[in-house]
Short mmCIF file of C-alpha atoms in Angstrom, two decimals:
data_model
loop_
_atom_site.label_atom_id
_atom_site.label_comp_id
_atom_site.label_asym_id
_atom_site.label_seq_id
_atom_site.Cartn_x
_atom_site.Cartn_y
_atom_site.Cartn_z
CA UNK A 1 152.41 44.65 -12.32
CA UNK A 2 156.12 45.71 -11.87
CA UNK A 3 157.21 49.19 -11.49
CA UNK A 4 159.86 51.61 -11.68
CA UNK A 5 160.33 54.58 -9.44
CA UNK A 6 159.45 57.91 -10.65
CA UNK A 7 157.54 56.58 -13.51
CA UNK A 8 153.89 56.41 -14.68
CA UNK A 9 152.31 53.08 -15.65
CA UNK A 10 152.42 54.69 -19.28
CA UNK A 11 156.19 55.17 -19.05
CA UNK A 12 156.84 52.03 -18.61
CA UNK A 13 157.36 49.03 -21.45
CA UNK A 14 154.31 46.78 -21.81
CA UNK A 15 156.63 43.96 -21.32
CA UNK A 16 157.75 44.80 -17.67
CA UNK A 17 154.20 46.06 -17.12
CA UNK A 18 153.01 42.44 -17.27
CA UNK A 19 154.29 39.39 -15.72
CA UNK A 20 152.65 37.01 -19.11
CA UNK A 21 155.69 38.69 -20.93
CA UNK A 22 158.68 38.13 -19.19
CA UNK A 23 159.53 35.02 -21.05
CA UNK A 24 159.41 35.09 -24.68
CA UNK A 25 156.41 33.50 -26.11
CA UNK A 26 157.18 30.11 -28.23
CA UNK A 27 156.57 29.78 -32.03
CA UNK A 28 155.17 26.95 -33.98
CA UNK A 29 158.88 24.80 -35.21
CA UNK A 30 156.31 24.99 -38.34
CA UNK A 31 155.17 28.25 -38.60
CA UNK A 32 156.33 28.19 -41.99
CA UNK A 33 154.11 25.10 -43.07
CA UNK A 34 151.24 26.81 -41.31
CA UNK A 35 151.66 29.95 -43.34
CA UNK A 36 151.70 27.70 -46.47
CA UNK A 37 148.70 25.53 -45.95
CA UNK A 38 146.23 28.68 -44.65
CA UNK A 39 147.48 30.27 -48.19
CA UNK A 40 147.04 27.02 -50.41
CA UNK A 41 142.98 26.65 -48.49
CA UNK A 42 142.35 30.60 -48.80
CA UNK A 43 142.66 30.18 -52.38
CA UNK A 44 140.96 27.01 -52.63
CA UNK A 45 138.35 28.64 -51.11
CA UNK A 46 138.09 31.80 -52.86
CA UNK A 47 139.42 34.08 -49.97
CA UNK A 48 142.00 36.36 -50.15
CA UNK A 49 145.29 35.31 -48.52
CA UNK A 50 147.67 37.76 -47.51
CA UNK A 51 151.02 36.22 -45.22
CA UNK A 52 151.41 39.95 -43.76
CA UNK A 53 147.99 39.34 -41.99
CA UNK A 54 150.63 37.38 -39.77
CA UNK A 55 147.71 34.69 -38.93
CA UNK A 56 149.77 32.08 -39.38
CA UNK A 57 152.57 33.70 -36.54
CA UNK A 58 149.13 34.36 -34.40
CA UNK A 59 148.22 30.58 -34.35
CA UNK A 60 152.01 29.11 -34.24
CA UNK A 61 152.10 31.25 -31.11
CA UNK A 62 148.61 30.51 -29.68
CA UNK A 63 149.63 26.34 -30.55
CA UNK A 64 152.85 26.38 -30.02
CA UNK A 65 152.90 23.07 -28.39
CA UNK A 66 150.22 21.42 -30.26
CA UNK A 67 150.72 19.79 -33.39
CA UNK A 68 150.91 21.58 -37.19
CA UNK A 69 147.16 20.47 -38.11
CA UNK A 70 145.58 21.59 -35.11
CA UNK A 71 147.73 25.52 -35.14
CA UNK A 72 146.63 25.36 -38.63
CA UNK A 73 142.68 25.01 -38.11
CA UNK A 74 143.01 27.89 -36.02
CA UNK A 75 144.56 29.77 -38.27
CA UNK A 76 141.99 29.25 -40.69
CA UNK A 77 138.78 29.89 -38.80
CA UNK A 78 141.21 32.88 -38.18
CA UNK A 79 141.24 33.69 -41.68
CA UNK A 80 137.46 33.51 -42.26
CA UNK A 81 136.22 35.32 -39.00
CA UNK A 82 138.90 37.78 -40.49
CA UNK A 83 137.14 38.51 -43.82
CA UNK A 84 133.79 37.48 -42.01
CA UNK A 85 134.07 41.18 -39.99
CA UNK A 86 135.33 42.65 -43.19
CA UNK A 87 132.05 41.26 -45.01
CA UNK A 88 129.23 41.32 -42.81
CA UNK A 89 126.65 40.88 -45.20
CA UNK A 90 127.35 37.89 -46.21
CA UNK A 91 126.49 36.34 -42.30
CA UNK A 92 123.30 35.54 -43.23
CA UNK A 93 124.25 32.97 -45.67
CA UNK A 94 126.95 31.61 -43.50
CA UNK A 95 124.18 30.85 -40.73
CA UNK A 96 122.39 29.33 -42.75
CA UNK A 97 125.57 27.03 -43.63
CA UNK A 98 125.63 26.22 -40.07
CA UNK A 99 121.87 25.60 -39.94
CA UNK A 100 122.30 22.97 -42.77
CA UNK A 101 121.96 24.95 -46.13
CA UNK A 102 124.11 24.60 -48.34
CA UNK A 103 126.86 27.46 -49.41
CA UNK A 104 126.54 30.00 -52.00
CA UNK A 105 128.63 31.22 -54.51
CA UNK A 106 130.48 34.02 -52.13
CA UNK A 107 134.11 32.70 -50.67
CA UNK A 108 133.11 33.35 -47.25
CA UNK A 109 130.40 31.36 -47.45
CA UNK A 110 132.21 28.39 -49.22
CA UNK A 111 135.04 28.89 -46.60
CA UNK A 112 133.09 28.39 -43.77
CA UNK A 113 131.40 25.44 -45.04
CA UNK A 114 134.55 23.89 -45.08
CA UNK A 115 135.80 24.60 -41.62
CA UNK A 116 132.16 23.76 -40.62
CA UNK A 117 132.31 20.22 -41.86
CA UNK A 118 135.43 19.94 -40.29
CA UNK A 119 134.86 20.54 -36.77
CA UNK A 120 131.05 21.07 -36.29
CA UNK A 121 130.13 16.82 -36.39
CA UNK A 122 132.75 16.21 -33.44
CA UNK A 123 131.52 18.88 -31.43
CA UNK A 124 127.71 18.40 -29.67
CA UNK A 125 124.82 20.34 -29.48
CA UNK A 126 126.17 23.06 -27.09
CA UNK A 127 129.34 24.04 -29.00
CA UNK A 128 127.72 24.45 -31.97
CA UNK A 129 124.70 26.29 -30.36
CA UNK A 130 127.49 28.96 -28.51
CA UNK A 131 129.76 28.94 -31.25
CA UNK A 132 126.61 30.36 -33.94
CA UNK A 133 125.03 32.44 -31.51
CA UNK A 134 127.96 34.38 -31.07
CA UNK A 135 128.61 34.38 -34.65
CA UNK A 136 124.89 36.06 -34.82
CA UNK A 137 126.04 39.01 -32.74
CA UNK A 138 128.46 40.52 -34.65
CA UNK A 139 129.78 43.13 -32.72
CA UNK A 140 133.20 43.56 -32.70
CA UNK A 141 133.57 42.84 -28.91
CA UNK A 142 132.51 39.49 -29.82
CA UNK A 143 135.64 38.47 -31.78
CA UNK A 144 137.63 37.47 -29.15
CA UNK A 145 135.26 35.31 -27.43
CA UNK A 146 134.69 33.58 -31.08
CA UNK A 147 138.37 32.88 -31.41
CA UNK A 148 138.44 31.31 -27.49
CA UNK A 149 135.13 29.23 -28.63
CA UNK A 150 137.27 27.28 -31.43
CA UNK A 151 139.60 26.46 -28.87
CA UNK A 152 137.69 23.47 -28.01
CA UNK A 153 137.39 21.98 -32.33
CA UNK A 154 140.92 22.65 -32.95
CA UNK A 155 142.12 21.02 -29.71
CA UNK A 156 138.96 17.99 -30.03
CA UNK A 157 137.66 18.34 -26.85
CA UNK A 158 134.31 19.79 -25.67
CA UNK A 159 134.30 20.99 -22.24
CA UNK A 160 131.58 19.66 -20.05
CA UNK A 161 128.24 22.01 -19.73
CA UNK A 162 128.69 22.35 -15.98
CA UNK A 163 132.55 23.95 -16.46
CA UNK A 164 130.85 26.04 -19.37
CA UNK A 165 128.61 27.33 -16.80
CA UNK A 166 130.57 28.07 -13.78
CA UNK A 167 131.67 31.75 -12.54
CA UNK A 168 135.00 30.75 -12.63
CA UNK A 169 135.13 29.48 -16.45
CA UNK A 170 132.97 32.33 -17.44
CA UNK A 171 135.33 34.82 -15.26
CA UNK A 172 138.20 33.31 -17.74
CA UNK A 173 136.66 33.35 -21.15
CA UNK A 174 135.50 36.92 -20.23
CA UNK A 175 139.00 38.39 -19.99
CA UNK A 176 140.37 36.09 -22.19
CA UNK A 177 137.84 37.56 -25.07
CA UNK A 178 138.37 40.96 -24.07
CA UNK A 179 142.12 40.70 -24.33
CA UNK A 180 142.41 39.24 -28.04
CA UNK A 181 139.47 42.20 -28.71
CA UNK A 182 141.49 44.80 -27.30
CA UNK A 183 144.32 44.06 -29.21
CA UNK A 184 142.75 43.22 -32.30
CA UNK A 185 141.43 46.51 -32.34
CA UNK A 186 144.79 48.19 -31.59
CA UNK A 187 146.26 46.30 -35.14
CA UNK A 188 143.80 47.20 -37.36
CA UNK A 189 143.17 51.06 -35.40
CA UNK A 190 139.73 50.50 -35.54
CA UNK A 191 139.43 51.24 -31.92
CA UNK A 192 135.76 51.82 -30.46
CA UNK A 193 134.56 55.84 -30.34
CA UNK A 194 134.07 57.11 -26.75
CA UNK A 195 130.78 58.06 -26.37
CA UNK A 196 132.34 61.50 -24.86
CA UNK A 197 135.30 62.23 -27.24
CA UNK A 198 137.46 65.22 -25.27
CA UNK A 199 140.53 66.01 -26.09
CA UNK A 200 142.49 63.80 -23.90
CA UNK A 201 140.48 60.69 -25.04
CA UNK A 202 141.73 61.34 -28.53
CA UNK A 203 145.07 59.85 -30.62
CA UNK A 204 147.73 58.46 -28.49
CA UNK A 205 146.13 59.29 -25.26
CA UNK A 206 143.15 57.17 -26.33
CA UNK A 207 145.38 54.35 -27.48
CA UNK A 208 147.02 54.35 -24.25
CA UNK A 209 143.71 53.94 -22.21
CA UNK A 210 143.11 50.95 -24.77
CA UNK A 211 146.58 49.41 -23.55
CA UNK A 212 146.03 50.26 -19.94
CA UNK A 213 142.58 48.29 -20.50
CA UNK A 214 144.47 45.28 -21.87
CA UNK A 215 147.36 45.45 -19.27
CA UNK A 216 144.40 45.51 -16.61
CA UNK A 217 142.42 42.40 -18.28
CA UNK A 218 145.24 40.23 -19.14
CA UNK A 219 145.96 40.49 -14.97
CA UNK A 220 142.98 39.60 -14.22
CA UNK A 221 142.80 36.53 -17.13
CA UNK A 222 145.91 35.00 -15.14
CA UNK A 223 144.45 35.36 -11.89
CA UNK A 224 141.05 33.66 -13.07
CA UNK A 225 142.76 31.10 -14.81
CA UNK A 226 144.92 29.86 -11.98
CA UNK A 227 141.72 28.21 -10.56
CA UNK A 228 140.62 26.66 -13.45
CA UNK A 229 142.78 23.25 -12.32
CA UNK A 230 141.20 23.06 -8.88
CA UNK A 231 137.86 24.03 -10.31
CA UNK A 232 138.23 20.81 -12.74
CA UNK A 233 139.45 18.56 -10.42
CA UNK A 234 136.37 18.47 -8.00
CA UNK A 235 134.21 17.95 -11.51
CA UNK A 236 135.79 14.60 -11.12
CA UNK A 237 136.57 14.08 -15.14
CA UNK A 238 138.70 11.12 -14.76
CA UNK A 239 142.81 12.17 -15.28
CA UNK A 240 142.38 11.88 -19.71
CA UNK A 241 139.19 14.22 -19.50
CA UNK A 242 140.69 16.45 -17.34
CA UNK A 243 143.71 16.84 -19.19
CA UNK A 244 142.16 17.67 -22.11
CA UNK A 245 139.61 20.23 -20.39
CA UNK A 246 143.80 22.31 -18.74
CA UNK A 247 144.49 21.95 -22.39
CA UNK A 248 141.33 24.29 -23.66
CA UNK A 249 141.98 25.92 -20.19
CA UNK A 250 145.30 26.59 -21.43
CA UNK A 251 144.76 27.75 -24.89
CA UNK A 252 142.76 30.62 -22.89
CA UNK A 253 145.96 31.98 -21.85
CA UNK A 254 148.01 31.35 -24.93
CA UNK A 255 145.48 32.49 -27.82
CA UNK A 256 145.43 35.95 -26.05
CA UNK A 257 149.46 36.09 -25.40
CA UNK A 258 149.59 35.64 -29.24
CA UNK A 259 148.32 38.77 -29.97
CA UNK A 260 149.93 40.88 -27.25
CA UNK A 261 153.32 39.93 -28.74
CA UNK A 262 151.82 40.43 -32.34
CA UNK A 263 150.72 43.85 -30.81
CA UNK A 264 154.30 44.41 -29.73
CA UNK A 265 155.84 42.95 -33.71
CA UNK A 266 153.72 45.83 -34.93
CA UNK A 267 155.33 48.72 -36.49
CA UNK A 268 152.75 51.41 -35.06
CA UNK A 269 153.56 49.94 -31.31
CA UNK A 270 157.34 48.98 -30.95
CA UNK A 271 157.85 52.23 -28.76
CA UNK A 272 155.85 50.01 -26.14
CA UNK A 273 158.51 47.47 -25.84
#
């Protein structure tokens, strides 16, 4: 973290607080098709579609370098987990989508039986396992973890079980998820309750322990994910498999820089720049 002198941490912008933001984060060349194809499927699907959600600048950013199909799966499951957290009684009948059933008559059901078919057949047993047991926790500091788990369908490639398993991945997903969480929560200002509200845990003060948390986790996402490429390379993949494996690796990293700089687009936190 850089500093200046005679200033606090919380003096200082968010983008000279962390070294992820130096450079400016690339966008989609096709943002704009993105934006148009999540809107055309939400209302095929019954869901509501609304461009100033921004999902469609949140998965240009997070695919920037990946082509306009895959950013724009993401930004669909990004859609439905979305409305999913809005709607949370309607998670039974989306398991039982994933268990086989067949969808009912509410959107989000319908929704995720599309993006279901889509990805769950070319993924094996243990993505889909992870992927709907997280879905069957739905606490909210699961959604970042969620978003990192659909790295893997939108990029087709399944990382191997004993990568999955390792301190090292785990250590990555971990702060990763926490990140994307964090800042979710800042966007929408439904920020956890302390369990010990005071005074100086309240309003800005308490947003700006939020942001120190991010600042904190983010750090400690780049310095997990820096050995994620020696970690693959003594799985001995083969060169195609591993590249593919850096490319969910690096989606880790990108997915949660997408919403730090749609934290920093927001209205309520430009004074952070």
């Amino acid at each position: 973290m850089r500093t200046r002198p005679n200033a606090t941490s919380r003096e200082i912008p968010l983008r000279e607080r962390l070294a992820a933001l130096s450079a400016p984060c690339p966008m989609h060349p096709s943002a704009h098709r993105i934006e148009a194809a999540v809107i055309e499927w939400a209302r095929r699907t019954g869901l509501d579609a609304d461009p100033a959600q921004g999902v469609h600048r949140l998965a240009g950013r997070a695919f920037a370098r990946h082509d306009t199909g895959t950013a724009t799966l993401f930004a669909r499951w990004l859609t439905l987990l979305t409305r999913l957290r809005r709607e949370p009684a309607a998670l039974p009948g989306v398991l039982a989508v994933a268990g086989g059933g067949e969808p009912g008559p509410a959107p989000v059901e319908r929704a995720f039986a599309d993006l279901w078919g889509t990805c769950a057949p070319a993924m094996g047993d243990g993505w889909r396992e992870r992927f709907v047991a997280g879905l069957a926790v739905p606490d909210a500091a699961g959604f970042g973890r969620r978003l990192l788990d659909l790295a893997e369908p939108c990029l087709g490639v399944e990382v191997p079980a004993p990568l999955q398993e390792s301190r090292r991945w785990r250590a990555t997903t971990e702060a990763g998820g926490d990140v994307v969480t964090w800042c979710d929560a800042l966007l929408t200002g439904h920020l956890p309750v302390p369990a010990t509200r005071t005074a100086e845990t309240s309003g800005r003060a308490e947003h700006a322990l939020v942001i120190d948390r991010v600042v904190e986790r983010m750090e400690e996402l780049w310095s997990a994910a820096r050995a994620l490429p020696p970690l693959v390379g003594r799985h001995d993949l083969g060169l195609d498999a591993s590249r593919e494996v850096i490319q969910v690796a690096c989606a880790f990293l990108t997915i949660p820089r997408a919403y730090l700089e749609g934290l920093l687009e927001s209205r309520r936190y430009r004074h952070l720049e």
